[in-house]
């Protein structure tokens, strides 16, 4: 299985300040079709997960533009340019290139 | 509105069985792969199983292979997860989600507790 390693596992941020989460995969996530299926999800307290980013850097509809994804191959990053109160929760990366799909351990973000 | 609604969770004894259902609405169910993801209490997300749009291909995590069976009824827009030989470590909230390489829509989850 492809191991997804997130860091840090916990992040305490100041409102209005930036935050960054790293996700590294044990194998390249480039699929044979040329796409890289790396996703980011947000899970607010008591809620279901919500997709934020797909294929490394594509932001979902309704996701604020302070969220951005970047990276390639095995090394990926989720950045929040200015953290707001509603961003509190746990963030997961997930690879959709290899079977079985695998998630990172999650990064807890609080203020 | 695109929606997924899980049901069927509950308390079951170790070794018992349970069938989870996921009702899909607001999109063309028969053209989408579907996935189950679970989350044990206080833990992270754990990918469980996937089924292709036509139902001809299913893939399972090693932890559930041989015990769980995923199926779908495209005429009813329903997804089913038959769980047998349940163990304490299967205790979790089970989410159904749309997709394969990505999971763009999630349900609210149904809770399965395996305990004597």
CSV table of C-alpha atoms in Angstrom, one decimal:
chain,number,residue,atom,x,y,z
A,1,UNK,CA,0.0,0.0,0.0
A,2,UNK,CA,1.1,3.6,-0.6
A,3,UNK,CA,1.9,5.3,2.6
A,4,UNK,CA,0.8,8.9,2.9
A,5,UNK,CA,2.7,10.8,5.5
A,6,UNK,CA,1.5,14.2,6.7
A,7,UNK,CA,3.3,16.8,8.7
A,8,UNK,CA,2.8,18.3,11.1
A,9,UNK,CA,0.1,16.3,12.8
A,10,UNK,CA,-1.0,19.3,14.8
A,11,UNK,CA,-0.9,23.0,14.0
A,12,UNK,CA,-1.8,25.9,16.2
A,13,UNK,CA,-2.1,29.0,14.1
A,14,UNK,CA,-2.9,32.7,14.7
A,15,UNK,CA,-6.0,34.2,13.0
A,16,UNK,CA,-4.9,35.9,9.8
A,17,UNK,CA,-1.6,34.1,9.6
A,18,UNK,CA,-0.6,31.5,7.0
A,19,UNK,CA,-0.5,27.7,7.5
A,20,UNK,CA,1.0,24.9,5.6
A,21,UNK,CA,0.6,21.2,5.6
A,22,UNK,CA,2.9,18.7,3.9
A,23,UNK,CA,1.9,15.3,2.5
A,24,UNK,CA,4.5,12.9,1.2
A,25,UNK,CA,3.7,9.6,-0.6
A,26,UNK,CA,5.7,6.4,-0.6
A,27,UNK,CA,5.5,6.2,-4.4
A,28,UNK,CA,4.9,8.6,-7.2
A,29,UNK,CA,1.3,9.5,-7.6
A,30,UNK,CA,1.5,10.2,-11.4
A,31,UNK,CA,-0.9,7.9,-13.1
A,32,UNK,CA,-0.5,6.4,-16.5
A,33,UNK,CA,-2.9,8.9,-17.9
A,34,UNK,CA,-0.6,11.7,-16.9
A,35,UNK,CA,-2.7,12.9,-14.0
A,36,UNK,CA,-1.7,13.1,-10.4
A,37,UNK,CA,-4.6,12.1,-8.2
A,38,UNK,CA,-3.8,13.8,-4.9
A,39,UNK,CA,-6.7,15.2,-3.0
A,40,UNK,CA,-7.1,17.3,0.2
A,41,UNK,CA,-10.1,17.0,2.5
A,42,UNK,CA,-11.3,19.1,5.4
A,43,UNK,CA,-13.2,17.7,8.3
A,44,UNK,CA,-14.7,20.2,10.7
A,45,UNK,CA,-15.6,19.1,14.2
A,46,UNK,CA,-18.7,16.9,14.1
A,47,UNK,CA,-19.0,17.0,10.3
A,48,UNK,CA,-18.4,14.7,7.4
A,49,UNK,CA,-15.2,15.2,5.4
A,50,UNK,CA,-15.4,17.7,2.5
A,51,UNK,CA,-13.2,17.8,-0.5
A,52,UNK,CA,-11.2,21.0,-0.9
A,53,UNK,CA,-8.6,20.2,-3.6
A,54,UNK,CA,-8.4,17.5,-6.3
A,55,UNK,CA,-5.6,16.6,-8.7
A,56,UNK,CA,-3.0,18.5,-6.6
A,57,UNK,CA,-4.2,22.0,-7.2
A,58,UNK,CA,-7.8,22.2,-8.4
A,59,UNK,CA,-10.0,23.9,-5.8
A,60,UNK,CA,-13.6,22.8,-5.4
A,61,UNK,CA,-16.5,25.1,-6.0
A,62,UNK,CA,-17.2,27.2,-2.9
A,63,UNK,CA,-13.8,26.7,-1.4
A,64,UNK,CA,-12.2,30.0,-0.5
A,65,UNK,CA,-9.3,31.1,-2.6
A,66,UNK,CA,-7.1,31.3,0.6
A,67,UNK,CA,-6.8,27.5,0.2
A,68,UNK,CA,-4.2,26.3,-2.4
A,69,UNK,CA,-2.6,23.0,-3.3
A,70,UNK,CA,0.7,22.4,-4.9
A,71,UNK,CA,3.3,19.7,-5.5
A,72,UNK,CA,4.3,16.9,-7.8
A,73,UNK,CA,5.4,13.3,-7.8
A,74,UNK,CA,5.6,12.4,-4.1
A,75,UNK,CA,5.7,15.7,-2.4
A,76,UNK,CA,2.6,17.9,-1.9
A,77,UNK,CA,1.5,20.9,0.1
A,78,UNK,CA,-1.8,22.5,1.3
A,79,UNK,CA,-1.5,26.1,2.1
A,80,UNK,CA,-4.0,28.5,3.8
A,81,UNK,CA,-2.9,32.0,3.1
A,82,UNK,CA,-4.8,33.6,6.1
A,83,UNK,CA,-6.4,31.3,8.6
A,84,UNK,CA,-9.9,32.0,9.7
A,85,UNK,CA,-12.0,30.6,12.5
A,86,UNK,CA,-14.0,28.4,10.2
A,87,UNK,CA,-10.8,26.6,9.1
A,88,UNK,CA,-10.5,24.8,12.4
A,89,UNK,CA,-10.6,21.0,11.9
A,90,UNK,CA,-8.6,18.1,10.6
A,91,UNK,CA,-7.1,18.0,7.1
A,92,UNK,CA,-6.4,14.8,5.2
A,93,UNK,CA,-4.5,14.1,2.0
A,94,UNK,CA,-5.6,11.1,0.0
A,95,UNK,CA,-4.0,9.4,-3.0
A,96,UNK,CA,-6.4,8.2,-5.8
A,97,UNK,CA,-3.7,6.8,-8.1
A,98,UNK,CA,-3.0,3.3,-6.6
A,99,UNK,CA,-5.1,0.6,-5.1
A,100,UNK,CA,-6.0,0.6,-2.3
A,101,UNK,CA,-6.6,4.3,-1.9
A,102,UNK,CA,-4.9,5.6,1.2
A,103,UNK,CA,-5.2,8.6,3.4
A,104,UNK,CA,-2.7,10.6,5.4
A,105,UNK,CA,-2.9,10.5,9.2
A,106,UNK,CA,-4.6,13.9,9.3
A,107,UNK,CA,-3.4,17.3,10.5
A,108,UNK,CA,-5.4,19.0,13.3
A,109,UNK,CA,-5.6,22.7,12.9
A,110,UNK,CA,-6.7,24.9,15.7
A,111,UNK,CA,-6.5,28.6,16.6
B,1,UNK,CA,-29.1,18.6,-4.9
B,2,UNK,CA,-26.5,15.9,-4.9
B,3,UNK,CA,-27.0,13.8,-1.8
B,4,UNK,CA,-25.8,10.5,-0.2
B,5,UNK,CA,-27.7,9.1,2.8
B,6,UNK,CA,-26.3,6.2,4.7
B,7,UNK,CA,-28.4,3.9,7.0
B,8,UNK,CA,-28.2,0.5,8.6
B,9,UNK,CA,-25.7,1.1,11.4
B,10,UNK,CA,-26.1,-0.1,14.9
B,11,UNK,CA,-24.8,-2.2,17.7
B,12,UNK,CA,-23.8,-5.8,16.8
B,13,UNK,CA,-21.9,-8.5,18.7
B,14,UNK,CA,-18.5,-9.7,17.6
B,15,UNK,CA,-18.9,-12.3,14.8
B,16,UNK,CA,-22.2,-10.8,13.8
B,17,UNK,CA,-23.4,-9.3,10.5
B,18,UNK,CA,-24.8,-6.0,9.4
B,19,UNK,CA,-25.8,-4.4,6.0
B,20,UNK,CA,-25.2,-0.8,5.4
B,21,UNK,CA,-27.1,1.1,2.7
B,22,UNK,CA,-26.4,4.3,0.9
B,23,UNK,CA,-29.2,6.1,-1.0
B,24,UNK,CA,-28.0,8.4,-3.8
B,25,UNK,CA,-29.9,11.3,-5.3
B,26,UNK,CA,-29.4,14.3,-7.5
B,27,UNK,CA,-27.0,12.7,-9.9
B,28,UNK,CA,-26.7,9.9,-12.4
B,29,UNK,CA,-25.8,7.1,-10.0
B,30,UNK,CA,-25.2,4.4,-12.7
B,31,UNK,CA,-22.3,6.3,-14.2
B,32,UNK,CA,-20.3,6.9,-11.0
B,33,UNK,CA,-18.0,4.6,-9.0
B,34,UNK,CA,-18.8,4.6,-5.3
B,35,UNK,CA,-16.6,4.2,-2.3
B,36,UNK,CA,-16.9,3.4,1.5
B,37,UNK,CA,-14.6,5.1,4.0
B,38,UNK,CA,-14.7,4.6,7.7
B,39,UNK,CA,-13.5,6.4,10.7
B,40,UNK,CA,-12.9,4.8,14.1
B,41,UNK,CA,-13.7,6.9,17.2
B,42,UNK,CA,-11.1,9.6,17.5
B,43,UNK,CA,-9.1,8.3,14.5
B,44,UNK,CA,-8.4,9.2,10.9
B,45,UNK,CA,-10.1,8.2,7.7
B,46,UNK,CA,-9.7,4.6,6.5
B,47,UNK,CA,-10.5,3.6,2.9
B,48,UNK,CA,-12.7,0.4,2.9
B,49,UNK,CA,-14.0,-0.5,-0.5
B,50,UNK,CA,-14.9,0.7,-4.1
B,51,UNK,CA,-17.3,-0.5,-6.7
B,52,UNK,CA,-17.3,0.4,-10.4
B,53,UNK,CA,-20.3,2.1,-12.0
B,54,UNK,CA,-21.7,-1.1,-13.4
B,55,UNK,CA,-20.9,-3.1,-10.3
B,56,UNK,CA,-18.7,-5.6,-12.2
B,57,UNK,CA,-15.5,-4.6,-10.3
B,58,UNK,CA,-15.1,-4.3,-6.5
B,59,UNK,CA,-11.9,-3.6,-4.6
B,60,UNK,CA,-11.4,-4.1,-0.8
B,61,UNK,CA,-8.9,-3.1,1.8
B,62,UNK,CA,-7.0,-6.1,3.1
B,63,UNK,CA,-8.6,-5.5,6.6
B,64,UNK,CA,-12.1,-6.3,5.3
B,65,UNK,CA,-11.4,-8.6,2.4
B,66,UNK,CA,-13.4,-11.9,2.6
B,67,UNK,CA,-15.7,-10.4,5.3
B,68,UNK,CA,-17.3,-7.4,3.5
B,69,UNK,CA,-19.2,-7.4,0.2
B,70,UNK,CA,-20.0,-4.3,-1.7
B,71,UNK,CA,-22.8,-4.2,-4.2
B,72,UNK,CA,-25.1,-1.8,-5.9
B,73,UNK,CA,-28.6,-1.6,-7.5
B,74,UNK,CA,-28.5,1.0,-10.2
B,75,UNK,CA,-32.2,0.7,-10.8
B,76,UNK,CA,-32.8,1.9,-7.2
B,77,UNK,CA,-29.8,4.3,-6.9
B,78,UNK,CA,-28.6,2.2,-3.9
B,79,UNK,CA,-25.3,1.1,-2.6
B,80,UNK,CA,-24.9,-1.8,-0.1
B,81,UNK,CA,-22.1,-2.9,2.2
B,82,UNK,CA,-22.7,-6.4,3.6
B,83,UNK,CA,-20.5,-6.8,6.6
B,84,UNK,CA,-19.9,-10.3,8.2
B,85,UNK,CA,-17.6,-11.7,10.9
B,86,UNK,CA,-17.5,-8.3,12.5
B,87,UNK,CA,-14.8,-7.5,14.9
B,88,UNK,CA,-14.3,-4.8,17.6
B,89,UNK,CA,-11.9,-3.0,15.3
B,90,UNK,CA,-14.7,-2.5,12.7
B,91,UNK,CA,-16.3,-0.1,15.1
B,92,UNK,CA,-16.5,3.2,13.2
B,93,UNK,CA,-18.6,5.8,11.4
B,94,UNK,CA,-19.0,4.5,7.9
B,95,UNK,CA,-19.3,7.1,5.0
B,96,UNK,CA,-20.3,6.4,1.5
B,97,UNK,CA,-18.7,8.7,-1.1
B,98,UNK,CA,-18.9,9.3,-4.8
B,99,UNK,CA,-15.9,8.6,-6.9
B,100,UNK,CA,-12.7,6.6,-7.3
B,101,UNK,CA,-9.6,8.7,-7.9
B,102,UNK,CA,-11.3,11.4,-5.9
B,103,UNK,CA,-14.3,11.6,-3.5
B,104,UNK,CA,-16.3,14.7,-4.3
B,105,UNK,CA,-19.5,14.0,-2.4
B,106,UNK,CA,-19.8,12.4,1.1
B,107,UNK,CA,-22.8,11.3,3.1
B,108,UNK,CA,-23.3,12.1,6.8
B,109,UNK,CA,-22.2,8.6,7.9
B,110,UNK,CA,-23.8,5.8,9.8
B,111,UNK,CA,-22.3,4.4,13.1
B,112,UNK,CA,-21.4,0.8,13.5
B,113,UNK,CA,-20.5,-0.5,17.0
B,114,UNK,CA,-19.2,-4.0,17.5
B,115,UNK,CA,-19.4,-5.0,21.1
B,116,UNK,CA,-20.7,-7.7,23.4
